[in-house]
Coordinates of C-alpha atoms in Angstrom, one line a residue:
M21 CA 24.9 154.0 -15.1
T22 CA 22.2 151.3 -14.8
T23 CA 22.5 147.8 -16.1
E24 CA 19.3 146.4 -17.5
T25 CA 18.2 142.9 -16.5
Y26 CA 16.4 140.8 -19.1
V27 CA 14.0 138.0 -18.3
I28 CA 15.5 135.8 -21.0
D29 CA 19.0 135.6 -22.5
Q30 CA 19.5 138.6 -24.8
P31 CA 19.3 137.6 -28.5
E32 CA 22.5 137.7 -30.5
V33 CA 23.0 140.9 -32.5
A34 CA 22.9 140.3 -36.2
S35 CA 26.0 141.5 -38.0
L36 CA 28.1 141.4 -41.1
P37 CA 31.9 141.1 -41.6
V38 CA 33.9 144.0 -42.8
R39 CA 36.3 143.0 -45.6
G40 CA 39.9 142.8 -44.6
T41 CA 39.3 143.2 -40.9
E42 CA 38.1 141.3 -37.8
A43 CA 35.5 144.0 -37.2
R44 CA 31.8 143.4 -37.6
F45 CA 29.0 145.8 -38.7
P46 CA 25.9 145.5 -36.4
V47 CA 22.6 145.3 -38.4
H48 CA 19.5 147.1 -37.1
R49 CA 17.0 146.6 -39.9
I50 CA 16.9 145.5 -43.5
Y51 CA 14.9 147.5 -46.1
C52 CA 14.3 146.3 -49.6
V53 CA 13.3 148.3 -52.7
G54 CA 10.9 146.6 -55.0
R55 CA 11.1 146.6 -58.8
N56 CA 14.0 149.2 -59.0
Y57 CA 15.3 148.0 -62.4
A58 CA 13.0 148.6 -65.4
A59 CA 13.6 145.3 -67.1
H60 CA 12.8 143.4 -63.8
A61 CA 9.6 145.4 -63.4
V62 CA 8.6 144.4 -66.9
E63 CA 9.4 140.7 -66.3
M64 CA 7.2 140.8 -63.2
G65 CA 4.3 142.3 -65.2
H66 CA 4.5 145.9 -64.2
D67 CA 5.1 149.2 -65.9
P68 CA 8.2 150.9 -64.4
D69 CA 7.2 154.3 -65.9
K70 CA 4.1 154.5 -63.8
E71 CA 5.3 153.2 -60.4
P72 CA 6.9 155.0 -57.6
P73 CA 9.3 152.9 -55.6
F74 CA 7.9 150.8 -52.8
F75 CA 9.6 149.1 -49.8
F76 CA 9.3 146.0 -47.7
Q77 CA 11.5 144.6 -44.9
K78 CA 13.4 141.5 -44.0
S79 CA 14.3 140.5 -40.4
P80 CA 18.1 140.9 -39.6
T81 CA 17.9 137.2 -38.6
C82 CA 17.5 136.4 -42.3
L83 CA 21.2 137.3 -42.9
V84 CA 23.6 134.6 -44.1
S85 CA 27.3 135.4 -44.4
D86 CA 29.3 134.9 -47.7
G87 CA 30.4 131.4 -48.5
K88 CA 27.8 129.7 -46.3
A89 CA 25.3 127.1 -47.4
I90 CA 21.7 128.3 -47.3
P91 CA 18.9 125.8 -46.7
Y92 CA 16.2 125.3 -49.3
P93 CA 13.2 126.8 -47.5
T94 CA 10.1 125.0 -46.4
E95 CA 6.7 125.5 -47.9
T96 CA 7.9 126.4 -51.4
A97 CA 8.6 124.8 -54.7
D98 CA 9.8 128.0 -56.5
F99 CA 12.8 129.5 -54.6
H100 CA 14.2 132.5 -56.5
H101 CA 17.4 134.4 -56.5
E102 CA 17.6 138.3 -56.8
I103 CA 21.1 139.8 -56.9
E104 CA 21.3 143.3 -55.3
L105 CA 23.7 146.1 -54.3
V106 CA 23.4 146.5 -50.5
V107 CA 23.8 149.9 -48.8
A108 CA 24.9 150.1 -45.1
L109 CA 24.1 153.3 -43.1
S110 CA 26.4 154.8 -40.5
K111 CA 23.9 157.3 -39.3
G112 CA 20.2 157.8 -39.6
G113 CA 17.6 160.6 -39.7
R114 CA 14.2 161.6 -41.0
D115 CA 13.5 163.6 -44.2
I116 CA 17.1 163.3 -45.4
A117 CA 17.8 165.5 -48.4
T118 CA 18.9 163.7 -51.6
E119 CA 22.0 165.8 -51.8
D120 CA 23.0 164.8 -48.2
A121 CA 22.1 161.1 -48.4
L122 CA 25.5 159.7 -49.3
G123 CA 26.9 161.2 -46.1
H124 CA 24.8 158.7 -44.2
V125 CA 26.4 155.7 -46.0
W126 CA 29.1 153.6 -44.3
G127 CA 29.7 151.1 -47.0
Y128 CA 28.4 148.6 -49.6
A129 CA 28.1 144.8 -50.1
V130 CA 26.7 142.3 -52.5
G131 CA 23.5 140.6 -51.4
L132 CA 20.7 138.4 -52.4
D133 CA 17.0 139.0 -51.9
M134 CA 15.8 135.4 -51.7
T135 CA 12.1 134.8 -52.4
R136 CA 9.5 132.1 -52.1
R137 CA 8.0 133.1 -55.4
D138 CA 5.0 130.8 -55.4
I139 CA 4.0 132.1 -52.0
Q140 CA 4.6 135.7 -53.1
A141 CA 2.2 135.1 -56.1
E142 CA -0.5 133.8 -53.8
L143 CA -0.1 136.7 -51.4
K144 CA -0.2 139.2 -54.2
K145 CA -3.4 137.7 -55.5
A146 CA -5.0 137.8 -52.0
Q147 CA -3.6 141.4 -51.4
R148 CA -1.8 140.2 -48.3
P149 CA 1.6 141.2 -46.9
W150 CA 4.7 139.4 -48.3
C151 CA 6.4 138.4 -45.0
T152 CA 6.3 134.7 -45.5
A153 CA 7.6 135.1 -49.1
K154 CA 10.4 137.5 -48.3
S155 CA 11.4 137.2 -44.6
F156 CA 12.5 133.7 -43.6
D157 CA 15.7 131.9 -42.5
G158 CA 18.4 132.3 -45.1
A159 CA 16.4 134.9 -47.1
A160 CA 19.2 137.6 -47.0
P161 CA 22.6 136.2 -47.9
C162 CA 25.2 139.1 -47.9
G163 CA 28.9 139.4 -48.5
A164 CA 31.4 141.3 -46.5
L165 CA 30.8 145.1 -46.3
V166 CA 33.3 147.4 -48.0
P167 CA 33.7 150.9 -46.5
A168 CA 32.7 153.8 -48.8
A169 CA 35.9 155.5 -47.6
E170 CA 37.8 152.9 -49.6
I171 CA 35.7 152.5 -52.8
G172 CA 33.6 155.6 -53.0
H173 CA 29.9 155.3 -53.9
P174 CA 29.4 153.0 -56.8
D175 CA 26.8 154.2 -59.2
R176 CA 28.0 152.6 -62.5
G177 CA 29.2 149.1 -63.5
A178 CA 27.9 145.6 -63.9
I179 CA 25.8 143.6 -61.5
W180 CA 25.3 139.9 -62.4
L181 CA 24.6 136.5 -61.0
D182 CA 25.7 133.0 -62.2
V183 CA 24.1 129.7 -61.2
N184 CA 26.4 126.7 -61.7
G185 CA 28.6 128.8 -64.0
E186 CA 25.7 129.9 -66.2
R187 CA 24.8 133.6 -66.3
R188 CA 21.2 134.2 -65.0
Q189 CA 21.0 137.9 -64.2
E190 CA 22.9 140.8 -65.7
G191 CA 22.4 144.5 -65.5
A192 CA 24.2 147.7 -64.6
L193 CA 23.9 150.0 -61.5
E194 CA 23.2 152.9 -63.8
Q195 CA 19.9 151.2 -64.8
M196 CA 18.4 151.7 -61.3
I197 CA 15.2 153.6 -61.6
W198 CA 15.8 155.2 -58.2
K199 CA 19.4 155.8 -57.4
V200 CA 20.9 155.3 -53.9
P201 CA 20.7 158.9 -52.7
E202 CA 17.0 159.1 -54.0
T203 CA 16.2 155.8 -52.3
I204 CA 17.6 156.9 -48.9
A205 CA 15.8 160.3 -49.1
L206 CA 12.5 158.7 -50.0
L207 CA 12.8 155.9 -47.4
S208 CA 13.5 158.5 -44.7
R209 CA 10.1 160.1 -45.3
F210 CA 8.4 156.9 -44.2
F211 CA 10.9 155.8 -41.5
E212 CA 13.4 157.4 -39.2
L213 CA 16.5 155.7 -40.5
R214 CA 19.2 154.6 -38.0
A215 CA 22.8 153.6 -37.9
G216 CA 23.0 149.9 -38.8
D217 CA 20.2 149.9 -41.3
L218 CA 20.8 148.0 -44.6
I219 CA 19.0 148.8 -47.8
M220 CA 18.8 146.2 -50.6
T221 CA 18.4 148.4 -53.7
G222 CA 16.6 146.1 -56.2
T223 CA 17.5 143.5 -58.7
P224 CA 18.0 143.4 -62.5
A225 CA 16.1 141.1 -64.8
G226 CA 16.6 137.4 -65.0
V227 CA 15.4 136.2 -61.6
G228 CA 14.8 132.5 -61.5
A229 CA 14.5 129.3 -59.5
L230 CA 17.2 127.5 -57.5
R231 CA 17.5 123.9 -56.6
P232 CA 19.3 122.0 -53.8
G233 CA 23.0 121.7 -54.7
D234 CA 23.1 124.8 -56.9
S235 CA 26.2 127.0 -56.7
V236 CA 25.6 130.7 -56.8
H237 CA 28.1 133.5 -57.6
G238 CA 27.0 137.1 -57.5
H239 CA 29.0 140.2 -58.4
V240 CA 28.8 144.0 -58.3
D241 CA 31.6 146.0 -60.0
G242 CA 33.6 148.0 -57.5
V243 CA 32.1 146.2 -54.5
G244 CA 33.0 142.5 -54.8
D245 CA 31.5 139.0 -55.0
L246 CA 29.2 136.7 -53.1
R247 CA 29.3 133.0 -53.3
L248 CA 27.1 130.3 -51.7
T249 CA 25.5 127.0 -52.2
V250 CA 21.9 125.8 -51.7
A251 CA 21.8 122.9 -49.2

């Protein structure tokens, strides 16, 4: 067995805690599904009946664990929250059949797709990639993962987010346009999925701006809660 030698110190592996244990889940990539709730698609000025799903990525280094403070990012004056159900894969593959997709899921978590909305609007107008709007330090807060072996595969129930005790976002998992198995199957047509990949499955309506000092509480029925503050 050979031991590889690196010319710099090997970067730390991004990971998430597993609820109730000392174990960690190593994260390979983070995929995000855009406009996967009809009401959110409408509030962003799109017609959900005419759009197939689309995907973008965040770097694993964007992850922030539950309970931590996230920094208000630079270069924006319109920092938005988007509450999401997060899917963690235990095995990958290409061209995964919809009926087999849930067999690739290790567990679930509550996450946030944080967005520099003003930068995103500028990038959309210029028809440029969204990287600086979606993939930055603190852009992917995520709670502890819960094994599917414990909770099953949640496909119904409330998803909501409060800011300073006031309800901002509210929806239901059954309102997803593309369900978890369909999303995994479609994503695997574009990428060879791998163990350790996370999928953020889209957000309900009500996205809005955060300010320094805000307290955020997100919830997904059957999965759990996510709490953080904006520094």
